[in-house]
Short mmCIF file of C-alpha atoms and ligand atoms in Angstrom, two decimals:
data_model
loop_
_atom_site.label_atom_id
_atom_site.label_comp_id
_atom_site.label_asym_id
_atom_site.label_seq_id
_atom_site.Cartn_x
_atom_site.Cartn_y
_atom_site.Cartn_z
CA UNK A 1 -33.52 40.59 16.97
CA UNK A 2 -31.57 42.48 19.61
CA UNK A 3 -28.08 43.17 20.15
CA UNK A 4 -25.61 45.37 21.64
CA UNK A 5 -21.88 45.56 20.36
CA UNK A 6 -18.77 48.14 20.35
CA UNK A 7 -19.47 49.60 16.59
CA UNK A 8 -22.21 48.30 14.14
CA UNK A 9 -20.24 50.83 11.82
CA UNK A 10 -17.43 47.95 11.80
CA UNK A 11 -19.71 45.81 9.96
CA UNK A 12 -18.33 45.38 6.37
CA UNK A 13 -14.64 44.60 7.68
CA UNK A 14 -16.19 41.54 10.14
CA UNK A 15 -18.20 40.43 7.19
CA UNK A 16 -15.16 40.41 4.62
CA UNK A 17 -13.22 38.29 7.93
CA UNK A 18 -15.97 35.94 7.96
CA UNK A 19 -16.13 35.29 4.22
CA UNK A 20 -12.15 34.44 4.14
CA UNK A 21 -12.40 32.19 6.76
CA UNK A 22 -15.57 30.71 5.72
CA UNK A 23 -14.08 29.94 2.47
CA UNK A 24 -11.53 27.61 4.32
CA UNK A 25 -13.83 25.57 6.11
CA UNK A 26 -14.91 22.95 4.36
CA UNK A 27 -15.93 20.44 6.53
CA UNK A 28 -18.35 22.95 8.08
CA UNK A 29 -19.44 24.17 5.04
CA UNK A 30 -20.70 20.42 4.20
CA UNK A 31 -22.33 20.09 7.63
CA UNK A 32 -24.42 23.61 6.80
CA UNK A 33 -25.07 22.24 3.49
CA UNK A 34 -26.74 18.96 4.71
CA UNK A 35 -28.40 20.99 7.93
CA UNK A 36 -29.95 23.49 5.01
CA UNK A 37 -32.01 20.79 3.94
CA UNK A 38 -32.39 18.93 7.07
CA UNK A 39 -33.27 22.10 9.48
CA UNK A 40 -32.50 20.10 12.84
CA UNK A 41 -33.34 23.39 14.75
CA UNK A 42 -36.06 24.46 13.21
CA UNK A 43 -37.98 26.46 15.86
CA UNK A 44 -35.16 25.94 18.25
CA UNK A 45 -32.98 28.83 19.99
CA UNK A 46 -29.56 28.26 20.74
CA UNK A 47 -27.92 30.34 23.55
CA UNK A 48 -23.65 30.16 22.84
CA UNK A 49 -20.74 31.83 24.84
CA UNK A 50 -17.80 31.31 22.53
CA UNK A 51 -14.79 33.61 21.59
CA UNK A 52 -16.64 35.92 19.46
CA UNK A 53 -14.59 35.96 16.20
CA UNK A 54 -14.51 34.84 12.54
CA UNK A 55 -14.51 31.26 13.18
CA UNK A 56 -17.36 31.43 15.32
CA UNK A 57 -19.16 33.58 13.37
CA UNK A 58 -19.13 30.77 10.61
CA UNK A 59 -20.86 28.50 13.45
CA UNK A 60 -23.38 30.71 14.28
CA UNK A 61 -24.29 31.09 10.70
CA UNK A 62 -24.34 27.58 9.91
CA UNK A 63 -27.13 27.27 12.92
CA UNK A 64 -29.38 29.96 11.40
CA UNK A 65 -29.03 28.45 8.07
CA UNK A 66 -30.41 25.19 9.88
CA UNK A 67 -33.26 27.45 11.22
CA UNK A 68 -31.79 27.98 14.79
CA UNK A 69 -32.75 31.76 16.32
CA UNK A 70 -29.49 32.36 17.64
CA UNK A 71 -27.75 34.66 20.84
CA UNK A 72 -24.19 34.66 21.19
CA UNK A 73 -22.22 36.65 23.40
CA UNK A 74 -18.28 36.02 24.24
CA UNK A 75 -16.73 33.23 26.64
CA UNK A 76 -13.89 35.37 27.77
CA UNK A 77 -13.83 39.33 28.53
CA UNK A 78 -10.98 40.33 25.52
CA UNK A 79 -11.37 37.87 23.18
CA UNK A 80 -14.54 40.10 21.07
CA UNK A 81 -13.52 40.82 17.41
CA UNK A 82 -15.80 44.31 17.21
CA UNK A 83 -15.99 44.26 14.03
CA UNK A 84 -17.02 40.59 13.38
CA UNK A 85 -19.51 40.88 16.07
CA UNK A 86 -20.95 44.53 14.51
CA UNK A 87 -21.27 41.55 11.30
CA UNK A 88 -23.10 39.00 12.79
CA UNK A 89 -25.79 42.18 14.09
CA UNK A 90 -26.00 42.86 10.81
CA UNK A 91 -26.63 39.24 10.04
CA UNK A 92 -29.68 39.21 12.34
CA UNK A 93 -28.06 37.58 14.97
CA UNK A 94 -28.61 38.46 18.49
CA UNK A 95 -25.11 38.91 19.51
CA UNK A 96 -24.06 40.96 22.82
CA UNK A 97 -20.59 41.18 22.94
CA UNK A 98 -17.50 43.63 22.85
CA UNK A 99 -13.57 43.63 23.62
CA UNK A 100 -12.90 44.56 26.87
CA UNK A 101 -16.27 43.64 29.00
CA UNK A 102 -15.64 44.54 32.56
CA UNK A 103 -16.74 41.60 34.44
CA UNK A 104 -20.10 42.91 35.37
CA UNK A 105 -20.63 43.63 31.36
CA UNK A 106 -19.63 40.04 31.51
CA UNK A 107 -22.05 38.28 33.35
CA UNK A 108 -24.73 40.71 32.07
CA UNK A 109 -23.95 39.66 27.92
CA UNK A 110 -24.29 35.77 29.80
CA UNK A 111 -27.70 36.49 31.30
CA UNK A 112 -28.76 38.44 27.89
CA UNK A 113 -28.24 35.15 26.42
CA UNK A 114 -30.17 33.24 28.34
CA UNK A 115 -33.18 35.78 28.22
CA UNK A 116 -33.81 34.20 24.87
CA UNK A 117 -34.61 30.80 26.87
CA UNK A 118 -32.28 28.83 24.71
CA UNK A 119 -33.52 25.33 24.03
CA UNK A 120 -29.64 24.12 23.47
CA UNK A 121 -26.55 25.53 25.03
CA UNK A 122 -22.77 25.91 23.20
CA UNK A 123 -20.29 26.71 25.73
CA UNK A 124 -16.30 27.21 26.13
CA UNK A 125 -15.35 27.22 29.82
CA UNK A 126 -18.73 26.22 31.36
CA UNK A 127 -19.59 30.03 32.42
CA UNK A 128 -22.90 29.70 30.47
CA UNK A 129 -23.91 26.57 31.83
CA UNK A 130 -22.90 26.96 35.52
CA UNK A 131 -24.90 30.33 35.40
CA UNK A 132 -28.23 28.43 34.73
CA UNK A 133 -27.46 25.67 37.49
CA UNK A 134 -27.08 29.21 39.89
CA UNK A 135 -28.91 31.77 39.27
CA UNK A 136 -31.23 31.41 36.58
CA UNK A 137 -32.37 27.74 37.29
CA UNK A 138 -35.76 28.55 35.85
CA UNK A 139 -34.47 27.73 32.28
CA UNK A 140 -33.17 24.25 33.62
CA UNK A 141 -36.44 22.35 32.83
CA UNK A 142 -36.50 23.60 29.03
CA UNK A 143 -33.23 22.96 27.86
CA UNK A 144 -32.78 20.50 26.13
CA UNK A 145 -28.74 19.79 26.98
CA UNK A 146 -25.06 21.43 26.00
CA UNK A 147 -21.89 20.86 24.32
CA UNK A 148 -18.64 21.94 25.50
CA UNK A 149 -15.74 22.74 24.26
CA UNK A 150 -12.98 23.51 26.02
CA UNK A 151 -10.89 21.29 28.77
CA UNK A 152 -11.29 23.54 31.82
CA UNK A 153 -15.32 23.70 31.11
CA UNK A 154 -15.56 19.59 30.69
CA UNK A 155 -13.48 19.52 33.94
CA UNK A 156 -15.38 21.55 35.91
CA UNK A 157 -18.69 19.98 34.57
CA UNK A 158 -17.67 16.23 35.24
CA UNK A 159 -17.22 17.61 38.50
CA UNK A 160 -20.89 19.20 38.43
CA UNK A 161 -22.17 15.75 37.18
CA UNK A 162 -20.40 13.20 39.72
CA UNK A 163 -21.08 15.32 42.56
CA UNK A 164 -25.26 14.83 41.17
CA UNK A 165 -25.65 18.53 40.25
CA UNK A 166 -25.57 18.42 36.35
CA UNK A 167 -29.15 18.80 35.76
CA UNK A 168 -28.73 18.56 31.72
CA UNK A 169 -26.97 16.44 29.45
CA UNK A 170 -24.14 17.56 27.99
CA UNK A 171 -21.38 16.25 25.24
CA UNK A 172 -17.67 17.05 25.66
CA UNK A 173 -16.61 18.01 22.59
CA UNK A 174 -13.26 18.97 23.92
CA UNK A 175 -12.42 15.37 24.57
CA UNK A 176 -13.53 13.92 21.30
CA UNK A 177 -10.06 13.08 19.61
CA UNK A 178 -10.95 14.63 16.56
CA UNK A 179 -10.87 17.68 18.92
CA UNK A 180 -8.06 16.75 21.50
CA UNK A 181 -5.72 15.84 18.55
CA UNK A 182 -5.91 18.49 16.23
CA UNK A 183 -7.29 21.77 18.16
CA UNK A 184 -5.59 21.10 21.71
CA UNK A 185 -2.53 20.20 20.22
CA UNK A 186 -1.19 21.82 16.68
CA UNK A 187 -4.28 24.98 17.02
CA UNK A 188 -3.50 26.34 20.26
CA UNK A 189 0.79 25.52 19.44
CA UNK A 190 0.15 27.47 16.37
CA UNK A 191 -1.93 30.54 17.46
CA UNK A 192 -0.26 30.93 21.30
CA UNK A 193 3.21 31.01 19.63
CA UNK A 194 1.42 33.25 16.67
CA UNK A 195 0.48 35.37 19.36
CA UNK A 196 3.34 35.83 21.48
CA UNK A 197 5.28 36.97 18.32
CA UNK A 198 2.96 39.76 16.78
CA UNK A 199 2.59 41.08 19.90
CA UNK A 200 6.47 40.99 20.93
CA UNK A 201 8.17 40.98 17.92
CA UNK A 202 10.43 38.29 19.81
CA UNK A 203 12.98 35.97 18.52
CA UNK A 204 12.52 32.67 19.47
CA UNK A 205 15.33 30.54 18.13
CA UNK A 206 17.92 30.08 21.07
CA UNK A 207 15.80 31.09 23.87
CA UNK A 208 14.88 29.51 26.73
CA UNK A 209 11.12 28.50 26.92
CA UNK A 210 9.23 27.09 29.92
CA UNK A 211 6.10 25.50 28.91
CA UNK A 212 3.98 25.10 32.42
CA UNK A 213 1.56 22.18 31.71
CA UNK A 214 1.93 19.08 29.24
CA UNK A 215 -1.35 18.33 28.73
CA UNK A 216 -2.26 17.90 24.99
CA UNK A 217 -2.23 22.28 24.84
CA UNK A 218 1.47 22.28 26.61
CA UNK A 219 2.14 19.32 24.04
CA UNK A 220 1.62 21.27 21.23
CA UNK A 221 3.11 24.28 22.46
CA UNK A 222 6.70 22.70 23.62
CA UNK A 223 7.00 20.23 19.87
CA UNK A 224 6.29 23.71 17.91
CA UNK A 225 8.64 26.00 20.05
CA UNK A 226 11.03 23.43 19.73
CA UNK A 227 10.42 23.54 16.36
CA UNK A 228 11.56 27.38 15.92
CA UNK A 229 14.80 26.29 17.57
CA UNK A 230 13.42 27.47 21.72
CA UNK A 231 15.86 25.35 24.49
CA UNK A 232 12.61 24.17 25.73
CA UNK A 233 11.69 22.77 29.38
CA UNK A 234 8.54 21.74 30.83
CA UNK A 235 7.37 21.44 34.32
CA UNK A 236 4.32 19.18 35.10
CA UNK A 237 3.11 17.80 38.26
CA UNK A 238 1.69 14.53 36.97
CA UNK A 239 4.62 11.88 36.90
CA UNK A 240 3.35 10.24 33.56
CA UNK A 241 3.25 13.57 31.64
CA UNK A 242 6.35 14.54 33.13
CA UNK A 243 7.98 11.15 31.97
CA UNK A 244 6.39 11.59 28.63
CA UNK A 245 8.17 15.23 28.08
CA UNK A 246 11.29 13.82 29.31
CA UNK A 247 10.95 10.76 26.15
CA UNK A 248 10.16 13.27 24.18
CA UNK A 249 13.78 15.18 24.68
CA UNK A 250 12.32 18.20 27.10
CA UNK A 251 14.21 18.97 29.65
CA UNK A 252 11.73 18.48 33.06
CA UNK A 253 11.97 21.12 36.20
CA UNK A 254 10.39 22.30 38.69
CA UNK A 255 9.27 25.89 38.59
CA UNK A 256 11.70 27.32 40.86
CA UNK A 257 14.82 26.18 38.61
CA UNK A 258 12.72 26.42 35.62
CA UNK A 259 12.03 30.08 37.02
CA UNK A 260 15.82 30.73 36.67
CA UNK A 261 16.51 30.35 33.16
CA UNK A 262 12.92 30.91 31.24
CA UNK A 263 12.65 34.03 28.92
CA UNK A 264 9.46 32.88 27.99
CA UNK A 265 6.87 30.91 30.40
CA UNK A 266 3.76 29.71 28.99
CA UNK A 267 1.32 28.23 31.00
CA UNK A 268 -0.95 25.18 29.88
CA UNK A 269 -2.01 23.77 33.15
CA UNK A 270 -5.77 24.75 33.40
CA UNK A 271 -5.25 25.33 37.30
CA UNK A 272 -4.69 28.17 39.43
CA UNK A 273 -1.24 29.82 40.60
CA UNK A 274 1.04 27.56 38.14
CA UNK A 275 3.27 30.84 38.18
CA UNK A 276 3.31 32.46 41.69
CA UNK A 277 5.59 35.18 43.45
CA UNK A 278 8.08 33.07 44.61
CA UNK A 279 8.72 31.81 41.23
CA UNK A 280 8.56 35.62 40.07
CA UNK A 281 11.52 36.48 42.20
CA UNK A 282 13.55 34.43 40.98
CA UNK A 283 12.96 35.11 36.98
CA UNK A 284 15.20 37.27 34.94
CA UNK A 285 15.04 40.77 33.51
CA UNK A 286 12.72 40.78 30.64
CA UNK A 287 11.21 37.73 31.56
CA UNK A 288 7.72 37.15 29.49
CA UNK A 289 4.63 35.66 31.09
CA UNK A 290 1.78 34.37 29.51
CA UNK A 291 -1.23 32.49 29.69
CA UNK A 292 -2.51 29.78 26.97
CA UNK A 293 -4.99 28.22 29.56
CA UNK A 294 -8.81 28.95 29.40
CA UNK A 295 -9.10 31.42 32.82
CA UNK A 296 -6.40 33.96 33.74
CA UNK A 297 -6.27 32.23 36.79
CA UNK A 298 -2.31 30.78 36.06
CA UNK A 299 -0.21 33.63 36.62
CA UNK A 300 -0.86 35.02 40.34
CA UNK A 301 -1.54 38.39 38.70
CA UNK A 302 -2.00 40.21 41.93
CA UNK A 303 1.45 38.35 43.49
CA UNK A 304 3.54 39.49 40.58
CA UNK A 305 1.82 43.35 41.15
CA UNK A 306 2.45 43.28 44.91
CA UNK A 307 6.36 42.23 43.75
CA UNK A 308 6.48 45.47 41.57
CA UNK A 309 7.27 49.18 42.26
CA UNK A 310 5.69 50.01 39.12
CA UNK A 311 3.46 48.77 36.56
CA UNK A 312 2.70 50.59 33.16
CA UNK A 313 1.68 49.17 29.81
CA UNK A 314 4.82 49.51 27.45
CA UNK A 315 3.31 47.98 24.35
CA UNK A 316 -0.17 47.29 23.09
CA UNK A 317 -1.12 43.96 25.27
CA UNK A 318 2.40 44.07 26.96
CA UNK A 319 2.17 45.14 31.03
CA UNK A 320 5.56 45.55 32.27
CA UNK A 321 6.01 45.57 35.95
CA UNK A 322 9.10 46.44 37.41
CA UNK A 323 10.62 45.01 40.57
CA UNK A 324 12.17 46.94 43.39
CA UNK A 325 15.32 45.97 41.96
CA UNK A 326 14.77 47.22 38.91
CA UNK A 327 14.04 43.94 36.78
CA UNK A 328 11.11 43.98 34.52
CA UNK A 329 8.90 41.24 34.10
CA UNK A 330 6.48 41.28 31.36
CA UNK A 331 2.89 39.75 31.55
CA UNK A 332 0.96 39.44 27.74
CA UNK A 333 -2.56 40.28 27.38
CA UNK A 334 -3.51 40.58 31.24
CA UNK A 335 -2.72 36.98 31.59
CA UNK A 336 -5.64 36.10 30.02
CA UNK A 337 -5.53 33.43 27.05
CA UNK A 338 -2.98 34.61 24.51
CA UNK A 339 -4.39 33.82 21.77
CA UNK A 340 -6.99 35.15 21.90
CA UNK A 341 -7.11 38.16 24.25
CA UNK A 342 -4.53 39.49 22.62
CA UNK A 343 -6.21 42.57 20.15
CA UNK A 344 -4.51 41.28 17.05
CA UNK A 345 -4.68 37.58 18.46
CA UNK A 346 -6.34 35.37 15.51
CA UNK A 347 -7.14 31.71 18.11
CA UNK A 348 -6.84 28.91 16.34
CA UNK A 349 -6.51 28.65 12.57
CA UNK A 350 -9.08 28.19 10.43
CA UNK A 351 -8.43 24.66 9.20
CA UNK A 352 -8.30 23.50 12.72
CA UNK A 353 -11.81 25.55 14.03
CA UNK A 354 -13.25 24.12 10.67
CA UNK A 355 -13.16 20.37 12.30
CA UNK A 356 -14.04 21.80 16.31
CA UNK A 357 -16.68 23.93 15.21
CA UNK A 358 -18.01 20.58 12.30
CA UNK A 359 -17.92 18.59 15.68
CA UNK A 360 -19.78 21.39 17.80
CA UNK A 361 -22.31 21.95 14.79
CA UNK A 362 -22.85 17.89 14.87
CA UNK A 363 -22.79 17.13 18.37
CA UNK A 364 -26.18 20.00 19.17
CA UNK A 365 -27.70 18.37 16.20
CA UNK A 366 -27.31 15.34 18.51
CA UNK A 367 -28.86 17.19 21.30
CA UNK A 368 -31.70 18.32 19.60
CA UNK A 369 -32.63 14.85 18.02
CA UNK A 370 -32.02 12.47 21.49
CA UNK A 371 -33.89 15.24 23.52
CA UNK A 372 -35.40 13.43 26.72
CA UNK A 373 -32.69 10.29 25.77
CA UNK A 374 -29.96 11.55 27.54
CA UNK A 375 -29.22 10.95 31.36
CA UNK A 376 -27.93 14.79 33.29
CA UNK A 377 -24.53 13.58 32.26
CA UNK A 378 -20.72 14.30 30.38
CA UNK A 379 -20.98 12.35 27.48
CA UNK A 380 -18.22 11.92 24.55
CA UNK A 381 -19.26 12.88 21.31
CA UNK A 382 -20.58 9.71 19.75
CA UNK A 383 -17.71 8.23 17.52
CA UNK A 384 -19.56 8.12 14.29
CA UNK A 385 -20.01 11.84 14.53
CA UNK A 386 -15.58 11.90 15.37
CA UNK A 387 -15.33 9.78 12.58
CA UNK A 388 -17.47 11.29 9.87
CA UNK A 389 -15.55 15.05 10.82
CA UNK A 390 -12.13 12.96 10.41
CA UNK A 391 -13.45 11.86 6.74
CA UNK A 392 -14.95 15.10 5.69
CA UNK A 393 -11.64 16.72 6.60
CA UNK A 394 -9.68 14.19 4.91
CA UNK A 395 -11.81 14.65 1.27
CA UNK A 396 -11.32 18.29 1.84
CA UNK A 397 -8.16 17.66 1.62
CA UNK A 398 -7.63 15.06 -1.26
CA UNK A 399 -6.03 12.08 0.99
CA UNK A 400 -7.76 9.12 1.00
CA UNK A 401 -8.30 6.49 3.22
CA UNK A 402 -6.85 2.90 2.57
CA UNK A 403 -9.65 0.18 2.48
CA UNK A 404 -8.67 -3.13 4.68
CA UNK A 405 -10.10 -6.36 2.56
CA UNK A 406 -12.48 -8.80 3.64
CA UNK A 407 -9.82 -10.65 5.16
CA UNK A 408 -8.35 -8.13 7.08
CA UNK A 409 -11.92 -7.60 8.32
CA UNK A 410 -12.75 -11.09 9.33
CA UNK A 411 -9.45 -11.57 10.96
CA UNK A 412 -9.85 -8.40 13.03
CA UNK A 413 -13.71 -9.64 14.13
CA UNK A 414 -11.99 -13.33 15.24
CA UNK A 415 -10.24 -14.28 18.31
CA UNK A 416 -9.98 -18.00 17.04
CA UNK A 417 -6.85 -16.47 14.93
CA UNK A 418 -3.65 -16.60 16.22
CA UNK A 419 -0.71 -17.53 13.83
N1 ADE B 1 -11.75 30.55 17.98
C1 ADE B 1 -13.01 30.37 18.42
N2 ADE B 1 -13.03 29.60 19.52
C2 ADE B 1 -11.74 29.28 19.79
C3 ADE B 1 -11.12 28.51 20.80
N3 ADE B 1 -11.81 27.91 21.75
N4 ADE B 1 -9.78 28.41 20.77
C4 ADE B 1 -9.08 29.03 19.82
N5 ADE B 1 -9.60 29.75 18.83
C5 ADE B 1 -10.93 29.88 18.81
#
């Protein structure tokens, strides 16, 4: 077992994270218990670049219980919880990640990963998998396939696949609605606004909110803002998500009136330069910018710095950058996802990574059983394995499910039925 982390001294306050959440994940917990006496990857390694934190932690563990060797390192240069990856060392898990990677330190932790020739692949933005389609194409032959999680990785890997360069299957986990539903939508509402608040200690009742994106993440973000009593409007580019904000009462711009009147703009649009200079200049003092999109690619970071006179960081994760005449704008967390680059940024609660991470857990069981089945293809997670973390969740809870009768089943099955 190798690894290579900030502190392994931070040990015992990742471990006591990873017990609290652990104890509110249920449906993962069954999954683990199940894989304990099944060991579906048994003798199997399993390579992962995920947001290194609590939640994952409880993944990674439930794949070593189920005899996976496991290497982890982080999807995302700031997202590292130290001392929950100094934990997982401890745990004998080959884990190569801290906060703060430079992008070199990146891509290294990524290739450290794959020198344990991972049979499987779990990945949250695609970095993982499009590094051994580049550069280490050696491994392609031996692994078996991936799962994905995230919306900008499944994009950019359908693109991979219809363009015939996929050269493994993988499953979208990101799209499965048990996913799409619950984690796009309420988890990344709840931990981006979480977020924006502990690290401004901002009021959001009465202020004006632009939510860039209304996707199922800009969704989320604009019901739950609206929620705390935010004026909210939404820009979009796609004219049936734009029509559905404006049914939903949002008020629909584009970004240069939006620009005008936002004290908060939070982009959801998982493409590049949603925010750019010319939408900067217009934007009032104290403006805040950030990101809830995987890459910091949606606020032109170096547009907004060639705009400024000065730039200096005025709170922890707050980068304030003045413009020449003298109104401050104020980017969170480097522009990189909120949620979780933030240092005291939690991502997505618990009850919400308990079903994604269930669904992950599932869908590389999946993988490991069909291995040689699968064409180099995006496929959705199969619906019994959707369905069976729906149920799980829903006993974890205590609400039950209504049963239809034989009638209602025969009359759904028939088409001779009308009135
Ligand atoms: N925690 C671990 N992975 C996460 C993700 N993709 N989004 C939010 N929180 C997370």
């Amino acid at each position: 077992m190798t690894y290579k982390v900030k502190d392994i001294k931070l040990a015992p306050q990742g471990k006591r994270a990873i017990e609290w959440v652990e104890r509110h994940m249920p449906v993962l917990a069954a999954v683990r218990k199940e894989f304990a006496r099944t060991e579906p990857f048994k003798g199997l390694t399993v390579g992962a670049a995920l947001h290194v934190e609590a939640k994952t932690a409880a993944l990674a563990r439930t794949l070593t219980a189920s005899g996976a060797e496991v290497a982890i390192t982080s999807c995302n240069p700031l997202s590292t919880k130290d001392d929950v990856a100094a934990a997982l060392a401890k745990d004998g898990i080959n884990v190569y990640a801290w906060r703060g990677e430079t992008t070199r330190e990146y891509y290294s932790n990524l290739n450290r990963v794959l020198d344990h020739k991972p049979d499987i692949l779990i990945d949250d933005g695609a970095d993982l998998i499009f590094l051994t389609h580049t550069k280490r194409t050696e491994l392609l032959k031996s692994i078996r396939g991936a799962s994905e999680e995230t919306t900008t990785g499944v994009n950019r890997l359908r693109r991979m696949a219809s363009e015939g360069a996929l050269k493994f299957p993988v499953i979208a986990v990101n799209d499965s609605p048990a996913k799409r539903l619950f984690d796009n939508r309420f988890g990344t509402a709840e931990s981006t606004l979480q977020a924006i608040m502990g690290i401004t200690n901002t009021l959001v009742a009465g202020k004006d909110v632009v939510v860039v994106g209304y996707g199922f993440v800009g969704r989320g973000i604009a019901s739950r803002v609206r929620g705390l009593g935010a004026i909210v409007t939404v820009v979009e580019t796609d004219p049936i998500k734009a029509l559905e904000a404006v049914m939903d009462g949002f008020r629909v711009a584009r970004m240069n009136d939006a620009a005008r009147v936002g004290d908060i703009f939070i982009t959801a649009t998982g493409n590049i330069n949603a925010i750019r200079g010319e939408h900067i200049r217009r934007m009032k003092d104290g403006a805040i910018l950030c990101n809830a999109g995987h890459f910091n690619v949606e606020i032109d970071i170096e547009g907004l710095a060639r705009l400024a006179t000065k730039r200096r960081e005025v709170l922890e994760d707050v980068e304030e950058f003045q413009l020449r005449d003298g109104r401050r704008i104020h980017l969170l967390a480097e522009g990189r996802l909120v949620n979780l680059a933030g240092r005291r940024s939690l991502g997505h609660p618990m009850e919400i990574m308990d079903m994604s991470f269930a669904l992950q857990a599932l869908s590389v069981e999946y993988l490991a059983r069909h291995r040689g089945e699968l064409e180099n293809w995006v496929y959705d997670v199969p619906p019994e394995i959707d369905r069976r973390v729906a149920e799980l969740k829903l006993k974890s809870i205590g609400v039950e499910l209504e049963r239809p009768t034989w009638e209602q089943i025969r009359y759904m099955k028939s088409w001779r039925m009308g009135t």
